[in-house]
Short mmCIF file of C-alpha atoms in Angstrom, two decimals:
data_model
loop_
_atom_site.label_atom_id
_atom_site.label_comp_id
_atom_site.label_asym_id
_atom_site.label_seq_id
_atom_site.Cartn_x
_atom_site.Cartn_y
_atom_site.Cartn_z
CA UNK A 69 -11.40 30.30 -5.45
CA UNK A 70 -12.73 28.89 -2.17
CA UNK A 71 -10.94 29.71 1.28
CA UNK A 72 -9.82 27.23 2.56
CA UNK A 73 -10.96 27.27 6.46
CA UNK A 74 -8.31 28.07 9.08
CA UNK A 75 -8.83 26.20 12.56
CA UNK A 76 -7.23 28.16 15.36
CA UNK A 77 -6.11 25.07 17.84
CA UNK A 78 -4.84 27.95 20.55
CA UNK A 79 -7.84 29.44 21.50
CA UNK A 80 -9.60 25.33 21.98
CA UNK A 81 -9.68 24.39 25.61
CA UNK A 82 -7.09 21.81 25.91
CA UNK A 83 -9.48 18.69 26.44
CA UNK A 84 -11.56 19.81 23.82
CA UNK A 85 -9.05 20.31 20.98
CA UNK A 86 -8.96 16.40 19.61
CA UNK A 87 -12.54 16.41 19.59
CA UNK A 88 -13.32 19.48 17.44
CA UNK A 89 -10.60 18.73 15.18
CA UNK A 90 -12.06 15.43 14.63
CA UNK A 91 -15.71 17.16 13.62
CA UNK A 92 -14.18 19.20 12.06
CA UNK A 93 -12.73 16.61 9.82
CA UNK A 94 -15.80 14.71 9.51
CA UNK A 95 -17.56 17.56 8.38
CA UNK A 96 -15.40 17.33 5.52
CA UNK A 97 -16.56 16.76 1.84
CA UNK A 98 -14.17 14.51 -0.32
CA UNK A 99 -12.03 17.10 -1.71
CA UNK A 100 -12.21 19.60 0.99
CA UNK A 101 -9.79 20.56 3.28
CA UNK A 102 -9.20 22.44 6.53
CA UNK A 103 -6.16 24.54 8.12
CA UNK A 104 -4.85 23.38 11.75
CA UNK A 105 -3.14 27.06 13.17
CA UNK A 106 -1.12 26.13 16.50
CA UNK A 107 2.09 26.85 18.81
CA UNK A 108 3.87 23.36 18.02
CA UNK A 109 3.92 20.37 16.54
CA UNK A 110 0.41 18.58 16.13
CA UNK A 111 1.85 15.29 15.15
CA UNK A 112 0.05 12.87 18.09
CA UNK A 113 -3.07 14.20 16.01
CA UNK A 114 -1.52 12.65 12.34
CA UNK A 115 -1.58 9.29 14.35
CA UNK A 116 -4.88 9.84 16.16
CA UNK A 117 -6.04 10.05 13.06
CA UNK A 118 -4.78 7.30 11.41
CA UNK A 119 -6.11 4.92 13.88
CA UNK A 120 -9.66 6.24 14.44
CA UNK A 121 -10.68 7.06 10.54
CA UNK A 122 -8.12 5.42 8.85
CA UNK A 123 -6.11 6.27 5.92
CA UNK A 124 -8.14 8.53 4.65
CA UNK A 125 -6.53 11.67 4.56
CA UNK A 126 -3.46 13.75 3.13
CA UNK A 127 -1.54 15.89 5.99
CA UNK A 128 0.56 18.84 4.31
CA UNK A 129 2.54 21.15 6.75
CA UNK A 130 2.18 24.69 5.73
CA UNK A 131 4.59 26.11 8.61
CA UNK A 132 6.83 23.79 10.56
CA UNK A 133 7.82 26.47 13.63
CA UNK A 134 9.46 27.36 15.62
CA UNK A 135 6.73 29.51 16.86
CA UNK A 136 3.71 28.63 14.88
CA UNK A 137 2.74 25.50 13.20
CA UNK A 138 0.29 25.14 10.16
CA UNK A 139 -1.14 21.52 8.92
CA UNK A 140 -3.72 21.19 5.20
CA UNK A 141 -5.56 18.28 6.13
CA UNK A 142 -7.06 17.08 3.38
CA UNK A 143 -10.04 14.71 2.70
CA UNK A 144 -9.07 13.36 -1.13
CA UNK A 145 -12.13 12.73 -3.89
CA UNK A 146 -13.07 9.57 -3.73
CA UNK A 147 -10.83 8.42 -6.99
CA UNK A 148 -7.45 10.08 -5.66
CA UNK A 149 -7.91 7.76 -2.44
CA UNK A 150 -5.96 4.62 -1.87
CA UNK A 151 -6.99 1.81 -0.61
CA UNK A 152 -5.15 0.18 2.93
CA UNK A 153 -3.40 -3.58 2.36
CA UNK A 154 -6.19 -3.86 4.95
CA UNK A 155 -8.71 -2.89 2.81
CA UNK A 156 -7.47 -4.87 -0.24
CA UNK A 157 -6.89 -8.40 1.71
CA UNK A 158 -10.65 -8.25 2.56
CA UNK A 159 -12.00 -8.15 -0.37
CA UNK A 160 -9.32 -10.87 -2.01
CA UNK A 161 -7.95 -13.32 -0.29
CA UNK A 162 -5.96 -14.61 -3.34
CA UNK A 163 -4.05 -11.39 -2.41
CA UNK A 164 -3.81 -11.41 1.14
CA UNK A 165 -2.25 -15.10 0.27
CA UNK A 166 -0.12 -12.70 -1.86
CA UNK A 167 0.89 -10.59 0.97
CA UNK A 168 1.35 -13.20 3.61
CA UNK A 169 4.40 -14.94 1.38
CA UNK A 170 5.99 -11.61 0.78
CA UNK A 171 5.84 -10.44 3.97
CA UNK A 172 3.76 -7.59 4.01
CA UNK A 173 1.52 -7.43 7.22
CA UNK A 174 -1.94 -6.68 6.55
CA UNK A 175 -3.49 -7.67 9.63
CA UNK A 176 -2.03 -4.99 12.59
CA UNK A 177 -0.41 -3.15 9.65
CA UNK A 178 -3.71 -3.13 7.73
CA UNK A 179 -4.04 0.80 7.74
CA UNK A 180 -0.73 1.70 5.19
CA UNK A 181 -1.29 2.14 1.73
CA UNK A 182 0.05 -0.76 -0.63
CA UNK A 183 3.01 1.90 -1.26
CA UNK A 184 3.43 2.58 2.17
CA UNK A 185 3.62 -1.59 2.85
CA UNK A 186 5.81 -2.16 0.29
CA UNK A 187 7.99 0.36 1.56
CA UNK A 188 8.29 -0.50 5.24
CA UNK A 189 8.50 -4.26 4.10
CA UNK A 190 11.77 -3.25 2.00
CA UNK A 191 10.40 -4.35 -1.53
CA UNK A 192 10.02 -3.72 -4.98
CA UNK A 193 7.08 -2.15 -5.64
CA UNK A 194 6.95 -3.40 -9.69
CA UNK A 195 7.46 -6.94 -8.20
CA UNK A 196 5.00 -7.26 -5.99
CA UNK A 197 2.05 -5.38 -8.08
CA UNK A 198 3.13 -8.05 -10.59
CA UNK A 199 2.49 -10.86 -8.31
CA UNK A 200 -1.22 -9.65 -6.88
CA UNK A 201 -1.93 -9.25 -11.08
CA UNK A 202 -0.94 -12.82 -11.14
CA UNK A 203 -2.87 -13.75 -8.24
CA UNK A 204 -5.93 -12.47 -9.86
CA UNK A 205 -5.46 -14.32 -13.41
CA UNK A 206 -5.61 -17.50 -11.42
CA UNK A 207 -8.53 -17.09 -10.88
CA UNK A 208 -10.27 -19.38 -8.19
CA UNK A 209 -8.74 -22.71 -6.76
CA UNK A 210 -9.18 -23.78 -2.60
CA UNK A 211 -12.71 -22.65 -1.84
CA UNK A 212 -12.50 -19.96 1.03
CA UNK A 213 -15.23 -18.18 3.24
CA UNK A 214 -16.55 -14.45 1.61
CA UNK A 215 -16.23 -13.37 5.54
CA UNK A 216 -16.42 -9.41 4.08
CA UNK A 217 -20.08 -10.45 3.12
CA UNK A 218 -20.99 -12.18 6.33
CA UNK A 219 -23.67 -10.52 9.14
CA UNK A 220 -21.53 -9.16 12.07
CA UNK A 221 -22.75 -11.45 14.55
CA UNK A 222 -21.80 -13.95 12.47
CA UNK A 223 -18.38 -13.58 12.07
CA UNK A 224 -17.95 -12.71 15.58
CA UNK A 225 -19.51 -16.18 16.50
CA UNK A 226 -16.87 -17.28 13.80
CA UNK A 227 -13.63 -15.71 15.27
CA UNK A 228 -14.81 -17.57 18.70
CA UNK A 229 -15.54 -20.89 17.60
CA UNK A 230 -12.55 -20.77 15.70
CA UNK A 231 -9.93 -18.75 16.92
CA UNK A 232 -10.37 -17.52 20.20
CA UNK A 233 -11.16 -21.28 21.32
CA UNK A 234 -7.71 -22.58 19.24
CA UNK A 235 -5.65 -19.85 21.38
CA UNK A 236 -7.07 -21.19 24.56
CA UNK A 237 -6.55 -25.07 23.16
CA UNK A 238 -3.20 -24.34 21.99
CA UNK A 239 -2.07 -21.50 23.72
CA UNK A 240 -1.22 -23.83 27.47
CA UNK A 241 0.41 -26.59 24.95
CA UNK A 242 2.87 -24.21 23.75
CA UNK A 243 4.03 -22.47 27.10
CA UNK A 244 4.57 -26.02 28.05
CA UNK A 245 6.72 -26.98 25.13
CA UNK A 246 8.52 -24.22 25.48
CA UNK A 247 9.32 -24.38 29.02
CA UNK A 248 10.00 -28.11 28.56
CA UNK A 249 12.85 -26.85 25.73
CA UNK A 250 14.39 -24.19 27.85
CA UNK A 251 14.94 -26.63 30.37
CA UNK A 252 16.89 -29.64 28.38
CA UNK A 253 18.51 -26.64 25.84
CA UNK A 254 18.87 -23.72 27.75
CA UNK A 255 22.21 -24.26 28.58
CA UNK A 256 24.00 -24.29 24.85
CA UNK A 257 20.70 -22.07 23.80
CA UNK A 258 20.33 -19.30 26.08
CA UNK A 259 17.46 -17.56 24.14
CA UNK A 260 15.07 -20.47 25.03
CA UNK A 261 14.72 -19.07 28.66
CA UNK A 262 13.75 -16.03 26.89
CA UNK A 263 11.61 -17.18 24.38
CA UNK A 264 9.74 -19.47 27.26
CA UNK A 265 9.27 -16.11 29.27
CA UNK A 266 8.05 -14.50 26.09
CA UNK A 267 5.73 -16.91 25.35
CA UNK A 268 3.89 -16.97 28.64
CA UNK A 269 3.77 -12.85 28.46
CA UNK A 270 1.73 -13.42 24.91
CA UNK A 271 -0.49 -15.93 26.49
CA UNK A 272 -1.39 -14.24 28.99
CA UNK A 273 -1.99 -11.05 27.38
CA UNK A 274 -3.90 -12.86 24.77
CA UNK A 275 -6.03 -14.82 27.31
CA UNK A 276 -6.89 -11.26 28.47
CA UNK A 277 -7.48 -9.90 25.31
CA UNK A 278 -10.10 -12.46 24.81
CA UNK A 279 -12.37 -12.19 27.68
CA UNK A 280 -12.35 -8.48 26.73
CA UNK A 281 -13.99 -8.92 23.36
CA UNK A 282 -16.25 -11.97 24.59
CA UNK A 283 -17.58 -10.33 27.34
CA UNK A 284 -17.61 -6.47 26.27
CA UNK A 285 -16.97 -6.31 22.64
CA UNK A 286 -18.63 -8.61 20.51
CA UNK A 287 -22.01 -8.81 22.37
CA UNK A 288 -22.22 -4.99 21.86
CA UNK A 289 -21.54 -5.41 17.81
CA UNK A 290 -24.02 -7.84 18.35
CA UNK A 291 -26.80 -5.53 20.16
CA UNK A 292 -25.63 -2.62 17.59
CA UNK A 293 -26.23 -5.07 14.54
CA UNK A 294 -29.62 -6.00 15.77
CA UNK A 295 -31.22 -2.83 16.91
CA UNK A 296 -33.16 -0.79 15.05
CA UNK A 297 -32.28 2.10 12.88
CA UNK A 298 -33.69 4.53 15.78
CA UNK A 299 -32.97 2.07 18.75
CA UNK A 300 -31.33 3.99 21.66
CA UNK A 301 -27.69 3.36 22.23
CA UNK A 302 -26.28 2.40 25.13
CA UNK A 303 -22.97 0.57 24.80
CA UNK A 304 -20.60 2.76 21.74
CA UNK A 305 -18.18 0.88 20.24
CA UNK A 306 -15.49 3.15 19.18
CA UNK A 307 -13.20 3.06 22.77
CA UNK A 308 -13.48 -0.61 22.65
CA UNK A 309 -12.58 -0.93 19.04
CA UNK A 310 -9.41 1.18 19.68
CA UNK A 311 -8.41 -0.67 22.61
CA UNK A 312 -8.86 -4.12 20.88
CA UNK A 313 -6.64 -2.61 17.77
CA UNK A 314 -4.11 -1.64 20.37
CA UNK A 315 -3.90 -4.40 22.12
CA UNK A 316 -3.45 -6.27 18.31
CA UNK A 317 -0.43 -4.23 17.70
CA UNK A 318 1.30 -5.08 21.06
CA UNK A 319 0.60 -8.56 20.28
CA UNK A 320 2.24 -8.19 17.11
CA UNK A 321 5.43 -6.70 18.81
CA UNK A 322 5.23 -9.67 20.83
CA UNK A 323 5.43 -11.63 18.20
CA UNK A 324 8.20 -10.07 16.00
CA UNK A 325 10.13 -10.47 19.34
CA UNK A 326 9.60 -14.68 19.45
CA UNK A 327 11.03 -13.96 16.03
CA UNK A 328 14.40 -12.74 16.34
CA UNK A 329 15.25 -14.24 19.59
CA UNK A 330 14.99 -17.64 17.08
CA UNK A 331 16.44 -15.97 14.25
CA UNK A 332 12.96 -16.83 12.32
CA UNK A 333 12.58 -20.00 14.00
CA UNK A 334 15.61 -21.58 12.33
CA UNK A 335 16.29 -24.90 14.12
CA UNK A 336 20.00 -25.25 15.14
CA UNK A 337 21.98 -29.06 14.43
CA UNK A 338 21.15 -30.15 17.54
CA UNK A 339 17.18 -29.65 17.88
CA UNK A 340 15.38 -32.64 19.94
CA UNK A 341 11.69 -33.89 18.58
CA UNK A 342 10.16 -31.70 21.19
CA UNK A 343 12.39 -28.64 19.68
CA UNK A 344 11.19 -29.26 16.36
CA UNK A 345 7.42 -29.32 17.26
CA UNK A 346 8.23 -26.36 19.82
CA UNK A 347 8.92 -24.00 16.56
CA UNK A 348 6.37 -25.60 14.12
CA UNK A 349 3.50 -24.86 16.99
CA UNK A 350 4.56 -21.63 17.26
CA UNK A 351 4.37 -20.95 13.77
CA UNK A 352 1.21 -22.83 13.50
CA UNK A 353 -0.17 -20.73 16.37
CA UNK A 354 1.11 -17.24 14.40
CA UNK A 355 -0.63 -18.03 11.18
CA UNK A 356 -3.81 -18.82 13.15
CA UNK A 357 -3.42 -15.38 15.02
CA UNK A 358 -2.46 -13.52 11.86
CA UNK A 359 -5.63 -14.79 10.33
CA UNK A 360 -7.72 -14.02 14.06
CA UNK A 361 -6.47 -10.34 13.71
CA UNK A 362 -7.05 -9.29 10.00
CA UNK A 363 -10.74 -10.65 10.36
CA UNK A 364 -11.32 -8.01 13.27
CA UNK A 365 -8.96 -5.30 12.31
CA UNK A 366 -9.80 -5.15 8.71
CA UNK A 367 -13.42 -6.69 8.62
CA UNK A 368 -15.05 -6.55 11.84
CA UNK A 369 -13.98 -3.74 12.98
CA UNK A 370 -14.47 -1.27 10.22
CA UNK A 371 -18.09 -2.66 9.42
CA UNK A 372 -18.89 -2.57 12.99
CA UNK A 373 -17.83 1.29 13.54
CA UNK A 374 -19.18 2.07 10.12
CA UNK A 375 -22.59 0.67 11.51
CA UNK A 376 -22.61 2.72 14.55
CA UNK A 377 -21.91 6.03 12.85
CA UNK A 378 -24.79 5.62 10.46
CA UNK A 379 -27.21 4.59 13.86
CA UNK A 380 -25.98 7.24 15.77
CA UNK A 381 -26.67 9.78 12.81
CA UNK A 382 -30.21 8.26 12.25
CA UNK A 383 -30.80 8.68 15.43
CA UNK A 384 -29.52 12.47 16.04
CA UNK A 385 -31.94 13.27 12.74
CA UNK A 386 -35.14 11.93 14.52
#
């Protein structure tokens, strides 16, 4: 039987402990494993993790304290790993249709397992398997883009001709709705004032957000996609990436907080036209970012970094 390896996180300099887990863990095989030793709980590393590589990985404490600490992480065979909602909308978009009626949030939540979804989205498991088996036996229907096939630089031109331009188009019609509302309702619907300050925080943010990728981001996917195999890198992706998916998650927090201050934008008896169009706008505007998100977070994205690993190790082999 094979020893399984036992890192000693104590005796790591502090600033260097992440980072030589982390090779560590890429220098696993599927179906290896590795031992974390240390003097407390190493659970900011689970979540690290998860966001940098993914779901990828099984995380079994061994010894849970007080004193010492023991984590089997765990690099499944290939079969034994699941694939992310993430992962799954991609490459169907019958079934991210599937997920986006039942509630299951593949775009910022893109990373949990279908189990794990189902789960947090308060489900039945049975019931919603059955519904993505019916989604396949349908078979085609409205034509739709194969965006998980597309060149990089492609879709990025896509997600700015398309959505980054309808957030700026639609983004300053909204606030202004919404202000307009707070002001004639405000006084018999309190949450409006709310919901108009909310608004303009997500704008803003968002307007942010944007520069960020047009400006930084997406010209360096861009430059990665187009160099050669042993082109020199300047610009890594990685921190950027991270950031971006960050910033995606606030957004959706954001979002789930427009949400219940309108009790799921349900329109009371006495809603004006401009109340009406107020809520349909802003639902409008969420579908278009749920859409935006899911192409980076579960397309872009992981192509993107998946690109720069294999450049960066064709490079370190010349």
């Amino acid at each position: 039987m094979i020893k399984t390896a036992v890192l000693d996180v104590t005796q790591i300099e502090p600033r260097l402990k992440h980072p030589t887990i982390f090779e560590h863990f890429d220098a696993l095989e599927q179906g290896e494993s590795f031992i974390i030793h240390n003097d407390h709980d190493p659970r900011p590393l689970y979540y690290q993790l998860l966001g940098e590589r993914g779901n990828i990985f099984t995380w079994d404490y061994l010894q849970s304290g007080p004193d010492v600490w023991e984590v089997q992480i765990t690099k499944p065979a290939k079969e034994q790993a699941e694939e992310t909602v993430g992962e799954i909308a991609a490459k169907d978009v019958r079934k991210a249709d599937v997920f986006k009626k039942l509630g299951i949030d593949f775009c910022c939540g893109g990373k949990l397992t279908l189990k794990e979804a189902i789960a947090e989205a308060g489900l039945d498991e049975e019931e919603v398997k059955a519904a993505l088996a019916r989604s396949e036996a349908a078979g085609g229907g409205q034509a739709t883009h194969d965006f998980d096939s597309w060149d990089l630089g492609f879709l990025a031109d896509y997600i700015y001709n398309v959505h980054h331009k309808y957030t700026r188009e639609n983004g300053p019609i909204i606030e202004q709705l919404a202000d307009k509302v707070a002001s004639r309702h405000g006084n018999t619907h309190p949450e409006l004032f709310e919901l108009a300050k909310g608004v303009k925080v997500l704008m803003e943010n968002l307007y942010s957000h944007l520069q960020k990728e047009e400006r930084v981001l997406f010209p360096a996917i861009k430059t990665l996609e187009s160099s050669g195999e042993r082109a020199q890198m300047t610009v890594g992706i990685e921190g950027p990436v991270h950031m971006m998916e960050a910033e995606h998650d606030d957004t959706g927090d954001e979002l789930r907080e427009l949400r219940r201050l309108t009790k799921g934008y349900e329109l009371p008896a006495d809603a004006c036209n401009s109340y009406t169009y107020l809520f349909d706008k802003i639902k409008e505007f969420e579908d278009d970012l749920f859409q935006h998100i899911h192409l980076e977070n579960n397309i872009l994205f992981p192509k993107a970094l998946k690109l720069e690993k294999e450049r960066l190790s064709n490079a370190d082999a010349v």
